[in-house]
C-alpha atoms as one frame of an Amber mdcrd trajectory, in Angstrom:
protein
  85.295 235.891  68.491  82.774 236.287  65.591  83.657 237.640  62.358  83.809
 241.130  61.879  81.273 241.764  59.448  78.528 240.495  61.578  79.233 242.983
  64.391  76.316 245.535  64.304  76.345 247.642  67.583  78.594 248.840  69.942
  78.544 246.713  72.388  79.317 243.996  69.897  82.438 245.994  68.644  83.690
 246.552  72.386  83.466 243.196  73.325  85.235 242.196  70.246  87.933 244.498
  70.729  88.671 243.160  74.309  88.974 239.811  72.968  91.763 240.950  70.242
  93.502 242.428  73.313  93.295 239.701  75.393  94.674 237.677  72.674  97.469
 240.170  71.789  98.369 240.115  75.657  98.767 236.215  75.234 100.853 236.354
  72.051 103.004 238.782  73.519 103.933 236.561  76.506 104.524 233.351  74.364
 107.046 235.441  72.530 108.773 236.626  75.524 109.042 233.208  77.249 110.319
 232.065  73.863 112.943 234.393  73.314 114.378 233.753  76.759 114.695 229.743
  76.048 116.871 231.009  72.969 120.435 230.340  74.772 120.611 226.757  75.202
 119.990 226.584  71.246 122.640 229.282  70.283 125.289 227.337  72.257 124.467
 224.087  70.914 124.765 225.911  67.153 128.291 227.360  68.565 129.614 223.648
  69.339 128.582 222.687  65.947 130.080 225.040  64.332 133.088 223.839  66.125
 133.034 220.817  64.777 133.014 221.724  61.180 136.816 221.060  60.972 137.223
 217.866  62.482 134.138 216.715  60.331 136.188 217.703  57.540 139.487 216.039
  58.594 137.649 212.711  58.852 135.850 213.427  55.826 139.182 213.180  53.758
 140.455 210.395  55.995 137.452 208.196  54.898 138.263 209.374  50.998 141.485
 208.281  51.537 140.907 204.697  53.000 138.102 204.230  50.389 140.845 204.794
  47.635 143.341 202.409  49.313 140.831 199.741  49.647 139.370 199.953  46.284
 143.049 199.201  45.283 143.631 196.058  47.158 140.166 194.854  46.499 140.949
 195.284  42.910 144.460 193.628  43.246 142.592 190.561  45.196 140.195 190.375
  42.701 142.975 190.068  39.929 145.110 187.511  42.126 141.701 185.193  43.127
 140.623 184.951  39.607 144.123 183.685  38.661 143.955 181.147  41.628 140.532
 179.941  40.431 141.281 179.329  37.113 144.454 177.446  37.866 141.955 175.499
  40.421 139.596 174.574  37.306 142.658 173.820  35.621 143.930 171.312  38.489
 140.349 169.924  38.723 140.316 169.095  35.009 143.684 167.489  35.311 142.549
 165.258  38.022 139.050 164.411  36.257 141.338 163.502  33.222 143.587 161.588
  35.066 140.492 159.717  37.007 139.012 158.994  33.993 142.124 157.834  32.329
 142.337 155.280  35.580 138.924 154.141  35.123 139.441 153.741  31.431 142.503
 152.140  31.604 140.614 149.907  34.793 137.976 148.924  32.494 140.419 148.160
  29.367 142.166 145.949  31.851 139.081 144.431  33.614 137.825 143.526  29.898
 140.705 142.250  29.079 141.433 139.910  32.272 137.559 138.907  31.917 138.183
 137.478  28.359 141.050 136.046  29.485 139.456 134.148  32.408 136.731 133.080
  30.482 138.944 131.405  27.961 140.729 129.617  30.740 137.066 128.628  32.177
 138.362 130.470  35.392 134.964 131.300  36.586 135.327 132.597  39.970 137.692
 135.410  38.511 135.766 135.959  35.533 133.207 136.972  38.039 135.436 139.115
  39.843 136.927 141.120  36.615 133.240 141.368  35.308 132.158 142.746  38.855
 135.139 145.253  38.241 134.333 146.466  34.954 130.471 146.862  36.158 132.122
 148.600  38.974 133.257 151.516  36.464 130.616 154.502  35.952 128.296 154.252
  33.350 128.778 157.550  31.667 132.828 156.879  31.675 132.055 153.301  30.256
 130.024 154.928  27.176 131.997 157.865  26.977 133.557 158.658  23.691 137.135
 158.482  24.890 136.527 154.761  26.514 134.959 153.679  23.131 138.125 155.086
  21.284 140.610 153.725  23.547 139.288 150.873  25.016 138.367 148.541  22.064
 141.223 146.184  20.918 142.124 143.843  17.547 141.062 141.053  19.973 138.011
 142.860  21.804 136.912 145.606  18.618 133.299 146.013  20.021 132.717 148.926
  22.654 133.724 148.305  25.928 129.953 148.298  27.250 128.720 146.099  24.639
 131.900 144.012  25.182 130.479 143.860  28.834 127.131 142.918  28.010 128.160
 140.541  25.760 130.088 138.978  28.214 128.105 139.080  31.090 125.327 137.290
  29.114 128.074 134.480  28.036 128.741 134.011  31.943 125.083 133.964  32.212
 124.694 130.870  30.505 127.563 129.272  31.599 126.678 129.518  35.304 123.220
 128.811  34.509 124.075 125.413  32.827 127.021 124.400  35.684 124.227 125.419
  38.412 121.561 122.901  36.684 124.405 120.559  36.222 125.541 120.719  39.733
 121.831 120.634  41.305 120.854 117.961  39.217 123.360 115.887  41.017 122.935
 116.922  44.291 126.683 118.416  44.093 126.009 121.054  47.236 129.288 122.458
  46.933 129.377 123.092  43.042 126.048 124.264  43.723 126.698 126.850  46.204
 130.062 128.208  44.319 127.872 128.808  41.065 125.058 130.162  43.036 127.501
 132.894  44.594 128.518 134.094  41.127 125.468 135.317  39.908 124.963 138.839
  42.135 128.600 139.137  41.276 127.748 139.480  37.292 124.481 141.349  37.861
 122.182 138.504  37.411 120.734 138.404  41.064 117.100 137.900  39.799 117.880
 135.063  37.521 120.030 133.500  40.113 117.070 133.303  41.940 115.027 131.675
  39.638 117.576 129.179  39.075 118.165 128.423  42.723 113.854 128.446  43.525
 113.485 125.993  40.568 116.355 123.730  42.235 114.704 124.160  45.625 111.080
 123.483  44.239 112.696 120.230  42.960 114.188 119.465  46.367 110.491 119.362
  47.826 109.246 117.367  44.860 112.039 115.035  45.144 111.134 114.337  48.848
 107.179 113.593  48.163 106.455 110.337  50.648 105.393 107.127  48.643 104.431
 104.100  48.929 101.927 104.565  52.263  98.592 103.210  51.815  96.047 106.339
  51.447  93.540 104.532  53.642  96.054 105.232  56.591  94.540 108.163  58.731
  98.134 109.419  59.153  99.028 109.097  55.497  98.071 112.838  54.313  99.411
 114.027  57.665 101.912 112.551  56.997 102.410 114.212  53.234 101.691 117.269
  54.356 103.814 117.172  57.319 106.774 116.069  54.958 106.471 118.808  52.291
 105.912 121.621  54.998 109.028 120.602  56.962 111.150 119.926  53.322 110.216
 123.869  52.828 110.869 124.942  56.420 114.110 123.330  56.398 115.200 125.015
  53.031 113.945 128.409  54.439 116.045 128.113  57.555 119.451 126.675  56.399
 119.643 128.745  53.118 118.107 131.976  53.930 121.480 133.264  55.599 123.347
 132.242  52.481 120.883 133.737  50.216 121.035 137.400  52.655 124.277 137.288
  52.548 124.935 137.314  48.946 121.984 138.788  47.679 121.061 141.162  50.321
 117.829 140.973  52.945 114.814 139.983  51.965 115.407 138.122  48.804 114.520
 134.598  50.299 111.025 136.170  49.940 111.387 135.682  46.274 112.486 131.984
  46.740 109.500 131.687  49.129 106.928 132.601  46.690 108.226 130.117  44.027
 108.169 127.013  46.832 104.422 128.615  47.723 103.492 128.212  44.179 104.501
 124.683  44.263 103.319 123.903  47.482  99.903 125.450  46.602 100.107 123.137
  43.550 100.601 119.925  45.727  98.431 120.453  48.422  95.476 121.369  46.245
  96.038 117.609  44.538  96.499 116.008  48.064  93.579 117.955  49.526  91.400
 116.659  46.111  92.704 113.167  46.461  91.890 113.046  50.356  88.344 114.203
  49.719  87.887 111.412  47.033  89.489 108.982  48.993  87.647 109.449  52.375
  83.909 110.203  50.315  84.162 113.300  52.861  81.466 115.414  51.133  78.984
 112.698  50.865  79.392 111.628  54.450  78.877 115.315  55.836  75.956 115.835
  53.600  74.280 112.872  55.226  75.274 113.149  58.474  73.797 116.841  58.824
  70.677 115.920  57.097  69.919 112.900  59.281  70.799 115.334  62.357  67.841
 118.157  60.720  65.744 115.503  60.049  65.671 114.255  63.401  66.092 116.851
  64.910  64.351 117.089  68.546  65.663 118.873  71.774  68.391 117.506  73.593
  66.458 117.163  76.638  63.906 114.860  74.687  66.791 113.042  73.110  68.516
 112.454  76.754  65.321 110.424  77.418  64.868 108.211  74.401  66.271 104.899
  74.522  67.752 103.801  71.320  67.648 100.312  69.679  70.601  97.711  69.991
  71.212  98.865  65.465  70.659 102.334  66.493  73.264 102.398  69.250  75.683
 100.377  66.740  74.997 102.703  64.152  75.580 105.876  66.209  78.798 104.371
  67.728  79.908 103.594  64.181  79.235 107.293  62.944  80.559 109.041  65.836
  83.985 106.810  65.404  84.094 107.971  61.832  83.452 111.503  62.420  86.273
 111.660  65.143  88.397 110.153  62.977  87.712 112.744  60.352  87.879 115.698
  62.331  91.015 114.764  63.946  92.750 114.275  60.358  91.243 117.439  59.408
  92.741 119.249  62.667  96.023 117.448  61.687  96.299 118.898  58.621  94.921
 122.318  59.231  97.360 122.433  62.273 100.646 121.563  60.102  99.331 124.413
  57.486  98.950 126.948  60.780 102.704 125.887  62.319 104.103 126.272  58.696
 102.356 129.470  58.186 103.585 130.685  61.546 107.202 129.971  60.357 106.683
 131.536  57.319 105.595 134.707  58.848 108.389 135.114  61.619 111.225 133.973
  59.730 110.829 136.394  56.220 109.513 139.489  58.159 111.192 142.308  56.845
 112.081 143.789  60.568 113.100 140.467  62.184 116.356 139.178  63.001 118.226
 137.763  60.338 120.629 134.798  61.471 123.868 135.120  61.144 125.589 133.746
  57.997 127.840 130.270  57.953 131.454 131.389  58.459 133.081 128.134  56.676
 136.628 128.625  55.787 135.724 127.200  52.006 132.592 129.039  51.415 129.169
 128.698  52.325 127.406 125.686  50.868 123.568 125.042  49.779 123.304 121.906
  51.691 120.722 119.219  51.352 117.588 119.197  53.922 118.967 118.407  57.580
 116.170 116.405  59.314 117.204 117.562  62.707 116.428 121.408  62.499 114.074
 122.249  64.482 111.037 124.377  62.311 109.715 126.091  65.125 112.854 127.990
  66.545 111.843 131.106  65.425 111.626 134.805  66.417 109.263 135.195  69.116
 107.656 138.619  67.639 104.493 139.528  66.153 104.304 139.517  62.006 104.354
 142.769  60.838 102.119 143.369  57.769 104.892 142.968  55.168 105.100 141.385
  52.095 105.678 138.160  53.420 101.912 138.538  55.267 100.850 139.464  51.508
 102.485 136.321  50.512 100.934 134.091  52.951  97.336 135.448  52.475  97.747
 135.369  48.447  98.525 131.884  48.765  96.244 129.598  47.592  97.217 126.729
  50.525  95.416 129.421  52.498  92.067 129.268  51.104  92.124 125.449  50.800
  92.613 124.806  54.383  89.962 127.588  55.416  87.505 125.861  52.905  88.631
 122.219  54.755  87.583 124.295  58.415  84.216 125.959  57.370  83.075 123.090
  55.255  84.285 120.181  57.002  85.887 120.683  60.186  83.372 123.056  62.140
  79.957 121.223  60.979  81.426 117.725  61.871  83.271 119.280  65.401  79.882
 120.683  66.294  77.690 117.671  65.355  80.392 115.130  67.213  80.308 117.052
  70.364  76.578 117.322  70.383  76.164 113.899  69.592  78.744 112.988  72.565
  76.518 115.137  74.895  73.631 113.605  74.177  74.792 110.130  74.545  76.586
 111.160  77.746  72.938 111.948  78.886  71.460 108.773  77.885  74.249 106.693
  79.332  74.216 108.581  82.432  74.300 106.894  85.385  74.945 107.771  89.277
  78.215 107.299  90.480  77.628 106.236  94.230  81.356 105.732  94.972  82.274
 109.556  94.359  82.085 111.626  97.335  80.237 113.789  96.784  77.410 111.554
  94.745  77.130 112.727  91.032  76.323 111.381  87.795  78.690 110.589  85.061
  77.341 113.035  83.034  79.935 115.976  83.832  83.045 113.707  83.880  81.890
 112.469  80.498  81.123 115.943  79.084  83.898 117.590  79.972  86.274 114.907
  79.088  84.831 115.456  75.487  84.977 119.074  75.845  88.320 119.302  76.580
  89.309 116.802  73.679  87.354 118.965  71.191  88.871 122.165  72.256  92.267
 121.276  72.440  91.904 120.090  69.076  89.860 123.244  67.692  93.215 125.140
  69.345  95.555 122.907  67.298  93.816 124.178  64.057  95.699 127.294  64.633
  92.970 129.257  62.952  91.620 132.252  64.990  88.404 132.502  62.925  87.770
 129.275  63.054  88.004 129.229  66.925  85.699 132.223  67.136  82.884 130.645
  65.237  83.149 127.262  67.193  83.410 128.485  70.489  80.565 130.725  70.017
  78.521 127.520  68.951  80.358 125.345  71.892  78.866 127.965  74.135  75.181
 127.553  72.777  75.550 123.332  72.874  76.548 123.436  76.474  73.568 125.640
  77.811  70.612 124.193  75.394  72.276 120.415  74.839  73.910 120.013  78.452
  72.700 122.636  81.212  68.940 122.870  79.820  69.150 118.585  80.138  69.832
 118.996  83.343  67.422 121.651  84.652  64.934 119.124  82.590  65.921 116.198
  84.673  65.538 117.998  87.850  62.141 118.950  86.834  61.081 115.277  85.996
  62.523 114.200  89.382  59.038 115.094  91.190  57.193 115.625  88.391  57.227
 111.633  87.565  56.104 110.403  90.765  52.727 112.234  90.681  50.214 109.923
  89.931  50.783 106.128  89.962  53.254 103.685  88.113  53.589 100.060  87.360
  56.670  99.879  89.427  54.898 102.074  92.077  56.188 105.441  93.540  59.689
 106.515  94.392  60.075 107.196  97.837  60.951 110.706  99.271  64.238 110.117
 100.030  65.421 108.651  96.922  63.707 111.630  94.740  65.727 113.779  97.149
  68.919 111.886  96.529  68.054 112.051  92.898  67.321 115.676  92.925  70.381
 116.699  95.128  72.992 114.452  92.682  71.653 116.423  89.711  72.325 119.991
  91.565  75.817 118.339  92.164  76.168 118.087  88.400  75.354 121.574  88.032
  78.000 122.633  90.636  80.832 120.407  89.658  80.285 121.608  86.092  81.124
 124.983  87.073  84.333 123.686  89.041  84.903 121.783  85.492  84.977 124.808
  83.411  86.831 126.958  85.666  89.655 124.656  85.904  88.990 123.350  82.041
  89.780 127.088  81.107  92.569 127.547  83.143  94.124 124.617  81.802  93.752
 125.663  77.917  94.857 129.410  79.163  98.092 127.849  80.263  98.145 125.049
  77.169 101.181 125.036  75.067  99.007 124.514  72.064  98.427 128.163  72.022
 101.814 129.643  71.950 102.775 126.884  69.481 100.340 127.426  67.236  99.344
 131.032  67.127 101.013 134.441  66.055 101.678 136.446  69.286  98.979 139.023
  67.940  96.387 136.204  67.810  97.084 134.492  71.103  94.740 137.305  72.708
  92.177 136.483  70.605  92.206 132.923  71.387  92.487 133.878  74.967  89.515
 136.274  75.010  87.606 133.518  73.222  88.602 130.965  76.113  87.490 133.353
  78.601  84.067 133.530  77.000  83.254 130.003  78.047  83.416 131.076  81.465
  79.872 132.937  80.658  78.392 129.612  81.240  78.979 129.576  84.838  76.458
 131.962  85.792  74.202 129.713  83.513  75.197 126.317  85.751  74.591 128.827
  88.798  71.520 130.435  88.061  70.150 126.895  87.527  71.849 125.754  90.599
  70.261 128.287  92.813  66.793 127.677  91.485  67.224 124.039  92.455  68.212
 124.811  95.591  65.545 127.031  96.422  63.167 124.376  94.967  64.455 121.712
  97.192  65.129 123.827 100.537  61.096 125.265  99.811  59.834 121.675  99.465
  61.950 119.783 102.441  63.310 122.216 104.975  61.313 125.102 105.001  58.136
 123.325 106.298  60.123 122.097 108.907  62.021 124.595 110.190  59.157 126.161
 112.232  58.377 122.718 113.705  61.724 122.530 115.175  61.689 125.962 116.967
  58.436 124.381 118.347  60.106 121.671 119.225  62.988 123.215 120.889  61.073
 125.723 123.053  58.257 123.158 123.822  57.513 123.082 127.489  60.450 126.105
 127.887  60.333 129.433 129.785  62.637 132.015 130.482  60.661 132.788 133.618
  63.480 131.248 136.002  63.892 131.400 139.553  67.428 130.104 141.329  66.290
 126.585 141.202  64.600 126.361 137.428  67.671 128.168 136.447  70.160 125.307
 138.132  67.599 122.702 136.666  67.751 124.458 132.964  71.582 124.656 133.115
  71.830 120.857 134.045  69.430 119.633 131.328  70.617 121.905 128.650  67.472
 121.320 126.547  67.161 123.944 123.852  70.599 122.998 122.581  70.287 119.395
 122.894  66.858 119.283 121.034  67.943 121.854 118.286  70.895 119.851 117.479
  69.136 116.492 117.342  66.131 118.162 115.434  69.246 119.842 112.975  70.998
 116.901 112.392  67.740 114.863 111.611  66.790 117.373 109.024  70.083 118.369
 107.909  71.782 114.688 107.537  70.788 113.658 104.127  71.858 116.769 102.234
  75.302 116.871 104.165  75.781 113.345 103.226  75.240 113.842  99.398  75.678
 117.590  98.429  78.903 118.786  97.310  80.945 121.073  99.598  79.533 124.404
  97.694  75.913 123.012  97.584  75.994 122.332 100.955  77.217 125.640 102.233
  74.542 127.289 100.334  71.872 125.371 101.415  73.066 125.592 104.792  72.850
 129.493 104.746  69.508 129.429 103.302  68.228 127.550 106.385  69.885 129.947
 108.384  68.666 132.819 106.910  65.112 130.888 107.026  65.637 129.983 110.464
  66.474 133.345 112.020  63.259 135.461 111.448  60.973 132.539 113.221  62.748
 132.735 116.111  63.204 136.280 116.601  59.506 136.070 116.479  59.204 133.365
 119.073  61.585 135.142 121.582  59.432 138.336 120.940  56.216 136.589 122.714
  58.395 134.934 125.664  58.437 136.224 129.072  62.281 136.890 130.888  63.058
 136.771 134.632  66.659 138.317 135.118  67.638 134.573 135.108  66.068 133.893
 132.420  67.560 136.184 130.102  70.830 135.005 131.318  69.937 131.731 130.370
  68.489 132.701 126.786  72.083 134.304 126.214  73.537 131.091 126.913  71.070
 129.344 124.668  71.475 131.517 121.773  75.388 131.272 122.095  75.194 127.594
 122.432  73.440 127.212 119.262  74.827 129.567 117.208  78.459 127.817 118.238
  76.930 124.446 117.020  75.722 125.685 113.767  79.209 127.743 113.022  81.140
 124.328 113.402  78.727 122.270 110.831  79.618 124.542 107.917  81.078 127.838
 106.390  78.068 129.719 105.822  79.303 133.533 105.978  79.502 135.689 108.925
  77.627 133.708 111.586  77.594 136.801 114.300  76.197 139.146 111.165  73.424
 136.784 110.370  72.551 136.041 114.300  73.183 139.887 115.522  69.471 140.616
 115.807  69.000 137.950 118.299  72.424 138.854 120.261  71.276 142.115 120.595
  67.875 140.788 121.976  70.019 139.121 124.457  71.674 142.087 125.282  68.267
 144.016 125.782  67.163 141.505 128.267  70.164 141.369 130.156  70.299 145.073
 130.945  69.752 146.271 134.330  66.214 147.050 135.144  66.825 150.730 135.950
  68.723 151.140 132.921  67.249 153.565 130.464  66.706 151.876 126.893  66.413
 155.185 125.086  69.859 156.235 126.744  71.264 152.849 126.036  70.352 152.950
 122.761  71.883 156.004 121.721  75.161 156.290 123.389  76.264 152.328 123.751
  78.014 152.419 120.377  76.322 149.274 119.042  75.535 148.737 115.218  71.863
 148.336 116.093  70.204 146.044 113.468  67.122 146.501 115.858  65.090 149.883
 115.703  64.599 152.191 119.047  60.702 150.918 118.943  61.750 147.353 118.620
  64.216 147.700 121.255  61.714 149.333 123.531  59.346 146.467 123.080  61.829
 143.706 123.526  62.964 145.393 126.907  59.523 145.347 127.976  59.145 141.630
 128.128  61.188 141.549 131.255  59.805 140.839 134.410  60.657 141.997 137.539
C-alpha cells in the first residue's frame, strides 16, 4: 500500500481504506486461530508446574551426594598421599640397597681381581675384571663408591683402580699372546685370545690376532722354486690365497663367538693389506722376469706395422724362417696368457670366497664345541676354500674392502694391459694360421676343410681361459672383440675363398684351368665349412653355458652377465648363414638353374596326354616320365648330394624344387589332355613328387606342389562339371585363381 502522504484523490483513499480493512480481517483471523491452539500449551505448563516438587527433592539429594563424595575424596587423597610417600621411601631403600650391593660387588671384584693378578690366575682375573666392568659407571664413579671401596691395599678410586688393572692385564695378555703365537702354541694362543674381550680390549685383541695371522701367511710363502717355471708365480699366489682363505674359514667362527659377528672383517682387512703388499712385489717380479712389457709392445707393434686383412693373409705363404718365428711367438704368447689367466683366476676365486664368507647377511658357521675350549689352529690344507654360501654378495663393508684392495687394481691391470691384447693377438694369429694351413679333409663325411675344427678348438680354449679369469668386465670386452675377429678374419675369409674359386679359373694359368667338377667340390666344401661353423658355434655356446667354470669363478649376480655375453656369440650364426645362403644361391644359379628347364624338356620329349586306351596302356607300361625324371635328376644332383652337409643339401634341394615347379606348371599349361591323359598326368605328378619326397626333407611337399595337384584335379573333372560351381563349393584351398582354373579346364579334349 502506498504511503498516506502520497494519496491525493478520493479513489486513492477509498482503495487504501479497502486494503487496510482486508489486512485487518487477515490479522483478526490469525489471532483467532492462535487463541484456538493455546490449550496444549496450557496443558504442558500445568505438567511442568507439577514437577516442581520432584525436581526440588532431586536437587536436595544431589547436594547431599556431592557432599559425601567430596568428603570421601579428601579422605582418599590423604591416604593415597601417605601411600605414595611410603612407596617413594621403599624405592629409595631398594635403590640404596641395590647400590650398596653393587658397591660391595665392585669392592669384592676389585679385591678378587687384585688377588688373581698377584696369583697370575689370568682367566680368574679376566672374570673378575668383567664383573667389575659390569657395574654401571654412575655407581662406580659415585661418591658413595669412591668413599667406601678404596682400602689400604687399593687406595685409589674404584674407576681408576679398574682402569689400571685393565691396562696391566692388556700388557700381560699381549705379551703372553706374542710369546704363544711366536712359539706356534695354538692352545695358549687361543686361551689368551679369548681373554681380551672379557676385559674390554676387543680392538687390541683383534690387532694382535691380525698380526699373528699375517705372520702365518708370511711364514708360508713358497721358496726354492725356479722363477722361470710357468707355474712358479701361480703356485706362489695360490699358496698365499689358500693360506688366507683357510685362516678365515677356520678362525672366523671363533672370532665371531668371542668378539661378535662381523669382527672377522677387521682381521681380513689386515690380511688384505699384507696380501696387497706381497702381490704387488710378486707381480712386479713377474713382469721383470718375463720381460712382459717389451714382448707385448713388440708383438702388437709388429702386428700393426704388418697389418693386412685376414683374407689377404690367408693366401700369403710364409717362409720357413717366418713360420718358425710365428710358431715360436704363438707358443710363448700362449704360455704367457695361460699364466696370466691362472694368476687372475686365483684372485677371482679368492675374491668370491671373501665376499661370500664375510658378508654381513650370510650364514655364520657354527662355532666349534670342544670341551677344553676352542683353539686358533694352524692351517689345515684339507679345508675346501670353495665351500661357501651360494648367495649373492651384498653391497656391504666386505665389498668395499675388496674393491679398495690394491690387488683388485693390480689384477685388473694384468687383464687390461697384457691378457686382453695378447689373447686377442693369439686368437687372430691362430685363425690366420688355420686358414693358411687349411686342407680339405676328404676322410670326413661330409667333406670340409680343417679350418672350422681348428678355429673352434682354438676358440673353445680361448673362451674357457677367458672365463677362468673370473672378470666380468674382461669377459664383456674380450668377447666383443672375439666376435669381430670371427666375423672379419674367419667368416669373411671363407667368403673371399668362395669368390676366388671361379675367379681364379678365368684366364689361363701354367698348370691349366681347374675342371668344373673340382671347382664345384671346392665351393661346396667351403659352404660346408660355413654350415659346420654354425653348428660348432651353437654347440660351443651350449657347452660353455653348462661349464662348471662359470659357477666356480663368478658371483651369482655376475653369472647372468656372463651367460648374456656368451649368448651374444650366437649373433655370428646369422652372419654365417647369410654368407651360406648367398653362396648356395650363387652355386645354384651357376650349375642347377640352367639345367632344370632342360630336364623338363627331356622328360616330356615326345610325350603327349592325348591318350586313348592303347596309348594309355603303353604309357602305363613304359612309365617314361618318372624314369626320365629320376635319371636326369640324379645326374644333376649326384655331385652336391655326395659332398654337401645334410643342412646344405636340404636347402639346395629345396631351392631346386622351388625353381622346378613354375616351369613344370607352364609346360603343363600348354599341353592338351584327353580323359585318360588327365589320369596319366595325375599318376606322373604323384610318382615324381613321391620320388622327390624320398630324396630329402625339403619342407611340406604337398604345399610346394599344390598348384600341380590342383591342375591335375581340374583336368580330371567330369566334362559336364561346371568349373565355377566346383571352384566355389569344393572346399579346396585354391592356389589357382578362378581364371587360371577355367584356362586349365579348357585344355581337356573330348
